[in-house]
Amino acid sequence: MSGRAPQDTPAGKWTYLLLGLTFLLSIYPIYWMFVIATSTDAALAEIPPKFLPGGEFMKNLDEVFSLQDVYFAESLVNSLIVSTVVTVSVLFFCSVAGFAFAKLRFRGSRILMVMVVLTLTVPNQLGIVALYILMGYLPGEGGWNGSLLAVIVPGLVSAFGVFYMRQFILGAVPDELIESGRVDGATTMRIYWSIVLPAIRPALAVLGLLTFVGSWNDFQWPLITLGGTDYPTSMVALFDLASGNYVLYRRVLAGAFVATVPLIILLFVGGRQIVRGIMEGAVKS
Amino acid sequence: MPYVLIAPFFILFAIFGLFPLIFNGVVALRTWRLDDPAQDGWAGLANFERLLTDEDFGNALYNTFGIFLLSTVPQLLLALCVAFLLNRRLRGQTWFRVSMLLPYITPLTASTLVFLVVFGRDTGVANWVLSVVGVDAIDWRAGKLQSWVAIATMVNWKWIGYNALLYLSAMQTIPRDIYEASALDGATAWKQLWRITVPMILPVVIFTVVLSTIGGLQLFTEPMLLDSNPASASGGSNGEWQTIAQLIYKVGWKNLNLGYAAAMSWALFLIIVVVAVVNTVLTNRLGGGKR
């Protein structure tokens, strides 16, 4: 045994072999989803299991999109609207609040920040019954249940976002820069816009990606408030797709694949950023 | 001015986060039926009393804990192993790390539907693999243990890579000279792992234990979609794998009894707090932390 730390020891072939295996197991279900999504009904019954994709993807997709009572195309648009609005809002409100907590002095800031951190540990799913009732009382016909507002508005801010932004701004924006902005007579909003925002781009990318993925994949609350309506999100539409009396898995998985692709693209584009964000976030917390 | 900046967060959180949580407590003390508002009224502790003798709740509690144990323990141990592998000097390092997030970003509804096919009784891939090694086909939805294993597999698949990255990030902050010194003292790689690496990353381990406790006790999507008739929320023909979160959905939105569902979610909240605290203490002991 040489006197080297693990992170300085070159990986041997066993390490690559095991990591390769881990990778294969990670990607297999997604690949299998694609295989079935591109096949005929008979593919599911093959033993040993079918390994290569077939040529039926467009046909299956066409069936998914033309199914009545599932609203698959609409659901994709709804998911896109919900996730985009939620992401933009979380980025703005959380970076603004994080900036205030990191760099501005005001009475009660410590206690309020402790509150933010505490709310991180409370799973808000546990207030789900009351949230549903609350939505019923909001203005509009029958309240907000069944409308996209019910899934958008509660997601507009996130405690994790405020916490993450505060941590990042503490480290990434020097006090001197803000002081000099003040000396030049800039308002607080001006300082946020032209000093803070450019400095926290990496954090915005990470929080944005995580928020988009989380919002896109959210299932329980959308099912409760949008289930059975004509305005599902794509996760609720997938549930509908798998709930009929006559379920065809090539169809179900074709739909599932379509709902997964946007996130795979996001991971492909922003993977480095997300990984860096997770790695840095864990060290600080 | 600072208050203006933080106000949107606190206002929205107060309305849609904090208020429902407290209001949930009020609802739990009432009769609150969606089908017949005339029945609404004060119920006192009746909902909670009913909880104590409710066999469905007992069954769901049992299932939730069973699945929770089968998923959390292997998940975190395997994540530790993967992090240990990733902590070497690797070619294609970033690529390996990013690929660990594939399960994490895949929608849970989508991956659960895939696993549903994988765990099919007659032609599922899982049973095919078992048949190759000489094990008879298993009907994954026919009993508690096998359905728990199927669900735990889905949970583990989703979270191992993510947890591994958290562990890896903590591992990389351990000063190199500690390893160098211990290697000169003749410590093996195995000893280094348990005497240096694990104790040094203990705070992150505890963080993941708490997170997976909160997540594991609220399992909803996997048990819902494993059912041949997902909309029934029954978790198997005899509730073999019905979890508490699923039962809350069924009682609230299938049986339309929101008061009782609220009582259940409060009970679940208390259970989560207790389990999270116990787990934290246990992890700290086992990991060789102080106290």
Coordinates of C-alpha atoms in Angstrom, one line a residue:
Chain A
M1 CA 0.0 0.0 0.0
S2 CA 1.5 3.2 -1.1
G3 CA 1.1 6.4 1.0
R4 CA -1.4 8.0 -1.3
A5 CA -4.9 9.3 -0.7
P6 CA -7.7 7.5 -2.5
Q7 CA -8.4 10.5 -4.7
D8 CA -4.8 10.4 -5.9
T9 CA -4.8 6.7 -6.6
P10 CA -5.4 5.9 -10.3
A11 CA -8.4 3.6 -10.7
G12 CA -7.7 0.0 -11.6
K13 CA -9.7 -2.1 -14.0
W14 CA -12.0 -3.4 -11.2
T15 CA -13.0 0.1 -10.5
Y16 CA -13.8 0.8 -14.1
L17 CA -15.6 -2.6 -14.4
L18 CA -17.8 -1.9 -11.3
L19 CA -18.5 1.7 -12.4
G20 CA -19.4 0.5 -15.9
L21 CA -21.8 -2.0 -14.4
T22 CA -23.4 0.8 -12.2
F23 CA -23.8 2.9 -15.4
L24 CA -25.4 0.0 -17.3
L25 CA -27.9 -0.5 -14.4
S26 CA -28.6 3.2 -14.3
I27 CA -29.4 3.5 -18.0
Y28 CA -31.0 0.1 -18.5
P29 CA -34.6 1.0 -17.4
I30 CA -34.5 4.1 -19.7
Y31 CA -33.2 2.0 -22.6
W32 CA -35.8 -0.6 -22.0
M33 CA -38.5 2.1 -22.0
F34 CA -37.3 3.0 -25.4
V35 CA -37.1 -0.6 -26.6
I36 CA -40.7 -1.3 -25.7
A37 CA -41.8 2.2 -26.9
T38 CA -40.5 1.3 -30.4
S39 CA -42.0 -2.3 -30.5
T40 CA -45.2 -4.1 -31.2
D41 CA -47.3 -5.8 -28.6
A42 CA -45.5 -9.1 -29.2
A43 CA -42.2 -7.7 -28.0
L44 CA -43.3 -7.8 -24.4
A45 CA -43.8 -11.5 -24.5
E46 CA -40.3 -12.4 -25.9
I47 CA -38.0 -14.6 -23.9
P48 CA -35.2 -13.8 -23.6
P49 CA -36.2 -10.1 -23.5
K50 CA -36.0 -8.1 -26.7
F51 CA -32.8 -6.2 -26.8
L52 CA -32.9 -3.9 -29.8
P53 CA -35.4 -1.2 -30.5
G54 CA -38.0 -1.8 -33.2
G55 CA -39.4 0.6 -35.8
E56 CA -42.9 1.3 -34.4
F57 CA -42.1 4.4 -32.3
M58 CA -44.0 6.8 -34.5
K59 CA -47.0 4.5 -34.7
N60 CA -47.1 4.1 -30.9
L61 CA -46.6 7.8 -30.4
D62 CA -49.4 8.6 -32.8
E63 CA -51.7 6.3 -30.7
V64 CA -50.7 8.0 -27.5
F65 CA -51.4 11.4 -28.9
S66 CA -54.7 10.5 -30.4
L67 CA -56.1 8.7 -27.3
Q68 CA -59.2 10.3 -26.0
D69 CA -59.6 11.1 -22.2
V70 CA -55.8 11.2 -21.8
Y71 CA -55.0 14.6 -23.2
F72 CA -51.3 13.7 -23.7
A73 CA -50.3 16.6 -26.0
E74 CA -52.1 19.2 -23.8
S75 CA -50.4 17.7 -20.8
L76 CA -47.0 18.2 -22.3
V77 CA -47.8 21.9 -22.9
N78 CA -49.2 22.2 -19.4
S79 CA -46.1 20.7 -17.9
L80 CA -43.9 23.0 -19.9
I81 CA -45.9 26.0 -18.7
V82 CA -45.9 25.0 -15.1
S83 CA -42.2 24.1 -15.0
T84 CA -41.1 27.2 -16.8
V85 CA -43.2 29.6 -14.7
V86 CA -42.2 27.9 -11.5
T87 CA -38.5 27.9 -12.5
V88 CA -38.4 31.5 -13.5
S89 CA -40.2 32.6 -10.3
V90 CA -38.1 30.5 -8.0
L91 CA -34.9 31.9 -9.6
F92 CA -36.0 35.4 -9.1
F93 CA -37.6 35.4 -5.7
C94 CA -35.1 33.1 -4.2
S95 CA -32.1 35.0 -5.5
V96 CA -33.6 38.3 -4.3
A97 CA -34.3 36.8 -0.8
G98 CA -30.9 35.1 -0.7
F99 CA -29.2 38.4 -1.6
A100 CA -31.1 40.1 1.3
F101 CA -30.1 37.4 3.8
A102 CA -26.5 37.3 2.6
K103 CA -25.6 40.9 2.2
L104 CA -28.2 43.2 3.8
R105 CA -28.5 44.0 7.5
F106 CA -32.0 44.1 9.0
R107 CA -33.7 43.4 12.2
G108 CA -34.8 39.8 12.6
S109 CA -32.7 38.5 9.7
R110 CA -31.1 35.7 11.8
I111 CA -34.4 34.4 13.1
L112 CA -36.1 34.6 9.7
M113 CA -33.2 32.7 8.2
V114 CA -33.5 30.0 10.9
M115 CA -37.2 29.8 9.9
V116 CA -36.3 29.2 6.3
V117 CA -33.9 26.4 7.2
L118 CA -36.5 24.8 9.5
T119 CA -39.1 24.8 6.8
L120 CA -36.6 22.8 4.7
T121 CA -37.1 19.9 7.0
V122 CA -40.9 20.0 7.0
P123 CA -42.3 17.9 4.2
N124 CA -45.1 20.1 2.8
Q125 CA -46.8 17.0 1.5
L126 CA -48.1 16.5 5.0
G127 CA -50.4 19.5 4.7
I128 CA -51.8 18.2 1.4
V129 CA -55.4 17.7 2.7
A130 CA -55.6 21.2 4.0
L131 CA -54.0 22.6 0.9
Y132 CA -56.7 21.0 -1.2
I133 CA -59.4 22.5 1.0
L134 CA -57.7 25.9 0.9
M135 CA -57.6 25.7 -2.9
G136 CA -61.3 25.1 -2.9
Y137 CA -61.9 28.5 -1.1
L138 CA -59.8 30.6 -3.5
P139 CA -61.7 32.8 -6.0
G140 CA -62.9 31.2 -9.2
E141 CA -65.5 28.6 -10.0
G142 CA -64.9 25.8 -7.6
G143 CA -61.7 27.4 -6.4
W144 CA -58.3 26.7 -7.9
N145 CA -58.5 22.9 -7.8
G146 CA -58.4 21.5 -11.3
S147 CA -56.7 24.6 -12.7
L148 CA -52.9 25.0 -13.4
L149 CA -52.8 27.7 -10.8
A150 CA -53.1 25.1 -8.1
V151 CA -49.8 23.5 -9.1
I152 CA -48.0 26.7 -10.1
V153 CA -48.6 29.1 -7.2
P154 CA -47.5 26.9 -4.3
G155 CA -44.3 26.2 -6.3
L156 CA -43.4 29.9 -6.9
V157 CA -40.9 30.0 -4.0
S158 CA -38.8 27.3 -2.3
A159 CA -37.0 27.3 1.0
F160 CA -34.2 25.3 -0.5
G161 CA -33.8 28.0 -3.1
V162 CA -33.4 30.8 -0.6
F163 CA -31.0 28.7 1.4
Y164 CA -28.9 27.7 -1.6
M165 CA -28.8 31.3 -3.0
R166 CA -27.8 32.8 0.4
Q167 CA -24.9 30.3 0.7
F168 CA -23.7 31.0 -2.8
I169 CA -24.0 34.8 -2.6
L170 CA -22.2 34.8 0.7
G171 CA -19.2 33.2 -1.0
A172 CA -19.4 34.6 -4.5
V173 CA -20.1 38.3 -4.0
P174 CA -17.5 40.3 -2.1
D175 CA -18.8 42.9 0.4
E176 CA -16.4 45.5 -1.1
L177 CA -18.2 45.2 -4.5
I178 CA -21.5 46.0 -2.9
E179 CA -20.0 48.8 -0.8
S180 CA -18.5 50.4 -3.9
G181 CA -21.9 50.1 -5.6
R182 CA -23.4 52.0 -2.7
V183 CA -20.8 54.7 -2.9
D184 CA -21.6 55.2 -6.5
G185 CA -25.2 55.8 -5.4
A186 CA -26.8 52.6 -6.8
T187 CA -30.1 51.4 -5.3
T188 CA -30.4 48.0 -3.7
M189 CA -32.3 46.7 -6.7
R190 CA -29.6 48.2 -9.0
I191 CA -26.9 46.4 -7.0
Y192 CA -28.8 43.2 -7.3
W193 CA -29.2 43.5 -11.0
S194 CA -25.8 44.6 -12.0
I195 CA -23.5 43.2 -9.4
V196 CA -25.2 40.2 -7.7
L197 CA -26.9 38.6 -10.7
P198 CA -23.8 38.3 -13.0
A199 CA -21.8 36.8 -10.1
I200 CA -24.3 34.0 -9.4
R201 CA -25.0 32.7 -12.8
P202 CA -23.6 29.2 -12.0
A203 CA -25.9 28.9 -9.0
L204 CA -28.9 30.1 -11.1
A205 CA -28.1 27.4 -13.6
V206 CA -28.0 24.7 -10.9
L207 CA -31.1 25.9 -9.0
G208 CA -32.9 26.4 -12.3
L209 CA -32.2 22.9 -13.5
L210 CA -33.1 21.2 -10.2
T211 CA -36.3 23.2 -9.9
F212 CA -37.4 22.5 -13.5
V213 CA -36.7 18.7 -13.0
G214 CA -38.5 18.7 -9.7
S215 CA -41.5 20.6 -11.0
W216 CA -41.8 18.5 -14.2
N217 CA -41.6 15.2 -12.2
D218 CA -44.0 16.2 -9.4
F219 CA -46.8 13.7 -9.2
Q220 CA -48.8 13.5 -6.0
W221 CA -50.1 17.0 -5.7
P222 CA -50.9 17.4 -9.4
L223 CA -52.7 14.0 -9.3
I224 CA -54.8 15.2 -6.4
T225 CA -55.7 18.6 -7.7
L226 CA -55.7 17.9 -11.5
G227 CA -56.6 14.3 -11.6
G228 CA -59.8 13.6 -13.5
T229 CA -59.8 17.0 -15.1
D230 CA -59.1 18.0 -18.7
Y231 CA -55.9 19.8 -17.6
P232 CA -53.4 17.2 -16.5
T233 CA -49.7 17.7 -16.3
S234 CA -47.6 15.1 -18.2
M235 CA -47.1 13.0 -15.0
V236 CA -50.9 12.8 -14.4
A237 CA -51.4 12.0 -18.1
L238 CA -49.0 9.1 -17.7
F239 CA -51.0 7.9 -14.8
D240 CA -54.2 8.1 -16.9
L241 CA -52.4 6.2 -19.7
A242 CA -51.6 3.4 -17.3
S243 CA -55.0 3.3 -15.6
G244 CA -57.4 2.3 -18.4
N245 CA -59.1 -1.0 -18.6
Y246 CA -57.0 -2.0 -21.6
V247 CA -53.4 -0.9 -20.9
L248 CA -50.9 -1.3 -23.7
Y249 CA -47.3 -1.0 -22.4
R250 CA -45.8 -0.1 -25.7
R251 CA -48.1 3.0 -25.6
V252 CA -47.5 3.7 -21.9
L253 CA -43.8 3.6 -22.3
A254 CA -43.8 5.6 -25.5
G255 CA -45.6 8.3 -23.5
A256 CA -43.2 7.8 -20.6
F257 CA -40.3 8.2 -23.0
V258 CA -41.6 11.4 -24.5
A259 CA -42.1 12.8 -21.0
T260 CA -38.5 11.8 -20.0
V261 CA -36.7 13.2 -23.1
P262 CA -36.8 16.9 -22.1
L263 CA -35.1 16.0 -18.8
I264 CA -32.4 13.8 -20.5
I265 CA -31.7 16.8 -22.8
L266 CA -31.4 19.1 -19.7
L267 CA -29.0 16.6 -18.0
F268 CA -27.0 16.4 -21.2
V269 CA -26.8 20.2 -21.5
G270 CA -26.4 21.1 -17.9
G271 CA -25.1 17.9 -16.3
R272 CA -21.7 19.4 -15.3
Q273 CA -23.4 22.3 -13.7
I274 CA -25.8 20.1 -11.7
V275 CA -23.0 17.9 -10.5
R276 CA -20.9 20.8 -9.5
G277 CA -23.8 22.3 -7.7
I278 CA -24.6 19.1 -5.8
M279 CA -20.9 18.6 -4.9
E280 CA -20.6 22.2 -3.6
G281 CA -23.9 22.3 -1.9
A282 CA -23.2 19.2 0.2
V283 CA -19.9 20.5 1.5
K284 CA -21.5 23.6 2.8
S285 CA -24.6 22.1 4.4
Chain B
M1 CA -36.0 47.5 1.6
P2 CA -34.6 44.1 2.7
Y3 CA -38.1 43.2 3.9
V4 CA -39.5 43.8 0.4
L5 CA -37.0 41.4 -1.0
I6 CA -37.8 38.6 1.4
A7 CA -41.6 39.3 1.6
P8 CA -42.6 37.2 -1.5
F9 CA -41.0 34.1 -0.1
F10 CA -42.6 34.5 3.4
I11 CA -46.0 35.5 2.1
L12 CA -46.3 32.6 -0.3
F13 CA -44.8 30.2 2.1
A14 CA -47.1 31.3 4.9
I15 CA -50.2 30.8 2.7
F16 CA -49.3 27.6 0.8
G17 CA -46.8 26.0 3.2
L18 CA -47.3 26.9 6.8
F19 CA -51.0 27.5 6.8
P20 CA -52.0 24.2 5.3
L21 CA -49.8 22.4 7.8
I22 CA -51.5 24.1 10.8
F23 CA -54.9 24.0 9.2
N24 CA -54.4 20.3 8.7
G25 CA -54.4 19.9 12.4
V26 CA -57.8 21.6 12.6
V27 CA -59.2 19.5 9.8
A28 CA -58.0 16.4 11.6
L29 CA -60.2 17.4 14.6
R30 CA -63.3 17.7 12.4
T31 CA -65.6 15.5 10.3
W32 CA -64.9 16.8 6.8
R33 CA -66.6 14.9 4.0
L34 CA -66.3 15.9 0.4
D35 CA -69.5 14.0 -0.6
D36 CA -71.7 15.4 2.1
P37 CA -70.9 18.8 3.5
A38 CA -73.9 18.5 5.9
Q39 CA -71.9 16.0 7.9
D40 CA -69.1 18.5 8.5
G41 CA -68.6 19.3 12.2
W42 CA -66.4 19.1 15.2
A43 CA -65.2 15.6 15.9
G44 CA -62.7 16.1 18.7
L45 CA -60.2 13.3 18.9
A46 CA -62.5 10.8 17.2
N47 CA -60.4 10.6 14.0
F48 CA -57.3 9.9 16.1
E49 CA -59.0 7.3 18.2
R50 CA -60.2 5.5 15.0
L51 CA -56.6 5.5 13.8
L52 CA -55.5 3.4 16.7
T53 CA -57.8 0.5 15.9
D54 CA -57.8 0.9 12.1
E55 CA -56.4 -2.3 10.6
D56 CA -55.8 -0.6 7.2
F57 CA -53.6 2.0 8.9
G58 CA -51.8 -0.7 10.9
N59 CA -51.2 -2.6 7.7
A60 CA -50.0 0.5 5.8
L61 CA -47.7 1.4 8.6
Y62 CA -46.2 -2.1 8.6
N63 CA -45.7 -2.0 4.8
T64 CA -44.2 1.5 4.9
F65 CA -41.6 0.4 7.5
G66 CA -40.9 -2.8 5.6
I67 CA -40.3 -1.0 2.3
F68 CA -38.4 1.7 4.1
L69 CA -35.9 -0.7 5.6
L70 CA -35.4 -2.6 2.4
S71 CA -34.7 0.6 0.5
T72 CA -32.8 2.9 2.8
V73 CA -30.2 0.5 4.2
P74 CA -29.0 -1.0 0.9
Q75 CA -29.4 2.4 -0.8
L76 CA -27.0 4.2 1.5
L77 CA -24.5 1.3 1.7
L78 CA -24.4 0.9 -2.1
A79 CA -24.1 4.7 -2.4
L80 CA -21.1 4.6 -0.2
C81 CA -19.5 1.9 -2.3
V82 CA -20.1 3.8 -5.5
A83 CA -18.7 7.0 -4.0
F84 CA -15.7 5.0 -2.9
L85 CA -15.2 3.9 -6.5
L86 CA -15.7 7.4 -7.9
N87 CA -13.2 8.8 -5.4
R88 CA -10.3 7.3 -7.4
R89 CA -8.5 9.2 -10.1
L90 CA -10.7 8.3 -13.0
R91 CA -10.6 8.9 -16.7
G92 CA -13.9 10.4 -17.9
Q93 CA -14.5 11.5 -14.3
T94 CA -17.2 14.1 -15.1
W95 CA -18.9 11.8 -17.5
F96 CA -19.2 9.1 -14.8
R97 CA -20.5 11.6 -12.3
V98 CA -23.1 13.0 -14.6
S99 CA -24.3 9.6 -15.6
M100 CA -25.0 8.8 -11.9
L101 CA -27.8 11.4 -12.1
L102 CA -29.7 9.6 -14.9
P103 CA -32.1 7.9 -12.5
Y104 CA -32.5 11.0 -10.4
I105 CA -33.8 13.1 -13.3
T106 CA -36.0 10.4 -14.8
P107 CA -39.6 11.0 -13.8
L108 CA -40.7 8.6 -11.1
T109 CA -43.9 7.9 -12.9
A110 CA -42.0 6.9 -16.0
S111 CA -39.4 4.7 -14.2
T112 CA -42.0 3.1 -12.1
L113 CA -44.0 2.1 -15.2
V114 CA -40.8 0.6 -16.7
F115 CA -40.2 -1.4 -13.5
L116 CA -43.8 -2.6 -13.7
V117 CA -42.9 -4.3 -17.0
V118 CA -39.5 -5.5 -15.6
F119 CA -41.2 -7.1 -12.7
G120 CA -43.9 -8.7 -14.8
R121 CA -44.8 -12.3 -13.7
D122 CA -44.6 -14.2 -17.0
T123 CA -42.3 -12.2 -19.3
G124 CA -40.6 -9.7 -17.0
V125 CA -36.9 -9.2 -17.3
A126 CA -36.4 -9.7 -13.6
N127 CA -37.9 -13.2 -13.7
W128 CA -35.9 -14.0 -16.8
V129 CA -32.7 -13.1 -15.0
L130 CA -33.7 -15.2 -12.1
S131 CA -34.5 -18.1 -14.4
V132 CA -31.0 -17.9 -15.9
V133 CA -29.5 -18.4 -12.5
G134 CA -32.1 -21.2 -11.8
V135 CA -34.7 -19.5 -9.6
D136 CA -38.4 -20.0 -10.3
A137 CA -40.5 -17.2 -11.5
I138 CA -41.8 -14.9 -8.8
D139 CA -45.2 -13.3 -8.8
W140 CA -44.0 -9.9 -7.7
R141 CA -47.5 -8.6 -6.9
A142 CA -48.7 -11.6 -5.0
G143 CA -47.2 -11.1 -1.6
K144 CA -45.8 -8.6 0.9
L145 CA -42.1 -9.5 0.8
Q146 CA -41.7 -9.7 -3.0
S147 CA -43.7 -6.6 -3.7
W148 CA -41.7 -4.7 -1.1
V149 CA -38.5 -5.9 -2.8
A150 CA -39.8 -4.7 -6.2
I151 CA -40.6 -1.3 -4.8
A152 CA -37.4 -1.1 -2.8
T153 CA -35.5 -1.8 -6.0
M154 CA -37.2 1.2 -7.7
V155 CA -36.3 3.4 -4.8
N156 CA -32.7 2.2 -4.7
W157 CA -32.3 2.6 -8.4
K158 CA -33.4 6.2 -8.2
W159 CA -31.4 7.4 -5.3
I160 CA -28.1 5.5 -5.1
G161 CA -26.3 7.7 -7.7
Y162 CA -27.5 10.9 -6.1
N163 CA -26.4 9.9 -2.6
A164 CA -23.1 8.7 -4.0
L165 CA -22.4 12.2 -5.4
L166 CA -23.2 13.7 -2.0
Y167 CA -20.8 11.3 -0.3
L168 CA -18.2 11.9 -3.0
S169 CA -18.2 15.6 -2.4
A170 CA -17.7 15.1 1.3
M171 CA -14.9 12.6 0.7
Q172 CA -13.0 15.0 -1.5
T173 CA -12.7 17.5 1.3
I174 CA -10.8 15.0 3.6
P175 CA -7.2 16.2 3.8
R176 CA -4.9 14.0 1.9
D177 CA -2.2 13.9 4.6
I178 CA -4.5 11.9 6.9
Y179 CA -4.5 9.1 4.4
E180 CA -0.8 9.4 3.7
A181 CA 0.0 9.2 7.4
S182 CA -2.3 6.2 8.0
A183 CA -0.9 4.3 4.9
L184 CA 2.6 4.8 6.3
D185 CA 1.3 3.3 9.6
G186 CA 0.2 0.2 7.6
A187 CA -3.5 0.8 7.4
T188 CA -5.2 -1.2 4.6
A189 CA -7.7 0.4 2.2
W190 CA -10.5 -1.3 4.0
K191 CA -9.4 0.1 7.4
Q192 CA -9.0 3.5 5.8
L193 CA -12.6 3.4 4.6
W194 CA -14.1 2.6 8.0
R195 CA -11.6 4.5 10.2
I196 CA -11.1 7.6 8.2
T197 CA -13.5 8.1 5.3
V198 CA -16.8 7.2 7.0
P199 CA -16.2 9.1 10.2
M200 CA -15.0 12.1 8.3
I201 CA -18.1 12.3 6.1
L202 CA -20.5 11.5 9.0
P203 CA -22.4 14.8 8.8
V204 CA -23.2 14.1 5.2
V205 CA -24.2 10.5 6.0
I206 CA -26.6 11.8 8.7
F207 CA -28.0 14.4 6.2
T208 CA -28.7 11.6 3.7
V209 CA -30.2 9.4 6.5
V210 CA -32.6 12.2 7.4
L211 CA -33.5 12.9 3.8
S212 CA -34.1 9.3 2.9
T213 CA -36.2 8.8 6.1
I214 CA -38.4 11.8 5.1
G215 CA -38.7 10.5 1.5
G216 CA -38.9 6.8 2.4
L217 CA -41.8 7.1 4.8
Q218 CA -43.8 9.1 2.3
L219 CA -43.6 6.7 -0.6
F220 CA -46.5 7.3 -3.0
T221 CA -45.8 7.0 -6.7
E222 CA -44.1 3.6 -6.7
P223 CA -46.9 1.8 -4.7
M224 CA -49.6 3.7 -6.7
L225 CA -48.3 2.6 -10.1
L226 CA -47.3 -0.9 -9.2
D227 CA -51.0 -1.7 -9.0
S228 CA -52.8 -3.3 -11.9
N229 CA -55.5 -0.7 -11.3
P230 CA -53.6 2.4 -10.1
A231 CA -56.6 4.6 -9.7
S232 CA -57.9 2.3 -6.9
A233 CA -54.9 3.3 -4.6
S234 CA -55.3 -0.1 -2.9
G235 CA -51.7 -1.3 -3.1
G236 CA -52.4 -4.8 -4.2
S237 CA -55.5 -7.0 -4.0
N238 CA -55.1 -7.3 -0.2
G239 CA -53.1 -4.1 0.4
E240 CA -49.9 -6.1 0.3
W241 CA -47.9 -2.9 -0.4
Q242 CA -50.2 -0.1 0.4
T243 CA -48.2 2.7 2.1
I244 CA -49.4 5.4 4.4
A245 CA -49.2 8.2 1.8
Q246 CA -51.2 6.0 -0.5
L247 CA -53.8 5.3 2.2
I248 CA -54.1 9.0 2.9
Y249 CA -54.9 9.5 -0.8
K250 CA -57.4 6.7 -0.8
V251 CA -59.2 7.8 2.4
G252 CA -59.2 11.5 1.3
W253 CA -60.0 11.4 -2.4
K254 CA -61.6 8.0 -2.9
N255 CA -63.5 7.6 0.3
L256 CA -63.9 11.4 0.4
N257 CA -63.2 11.6 4.1
L258 CA -60.8 14.5 4.4
G259 CA -61.0 14.8 8.2
Y260 CA -59.7 11.3 8.7
A261 CA -57.1 11.7 6.0
A262 CA -55.8 14.8 7.7
A263 CA -55.5 12.9 11.0
M264 CA -53.5 10.2 9.2
S265 CA -51.1 12.8 7.7
W266 CA -50.5 14.3 11.1
A267 CA -49.7 10.8 12.5
L268 CA -47.3 10.2 9.6
F269 CA -45.6 13.6 10.4
L270 CA -45.1 12.6 14.0
I271 CA -43.8 9.1 12.9
I272 CA -41.3 10.8 10.5
V273 CA -40.0 13.1 13.2
V274 CA -39.5 10.3 15.7
V275 CA -37.8 7.9 13.1
A276 CA -35.6 10.7 11.8
V277 CA -34.3 11.5 15.3
V278 CA -33.8 7.8 16.2
N279 CA -31.9 7.2 12.9
T280 CA -29.7 10.3 13.4
V281 CA -28.7 9.1 16.9
L282 CA -28.1 5.5 15.6
T283 CA -26.0 6.7 12.6
N284 CA -23.9 8.9 14.8
R285 CA -23.2 6.0 17.2
L286 CA -22.4 3.5 14.5
G287 CA -20.3 5.9 12.6
G288 CA -18.1 6.5 15.6
G289 CA -19.2 10.1 16.2
K290 CA -18.8 11.8 19.5
R291 CA -21.3 11.2 22.4

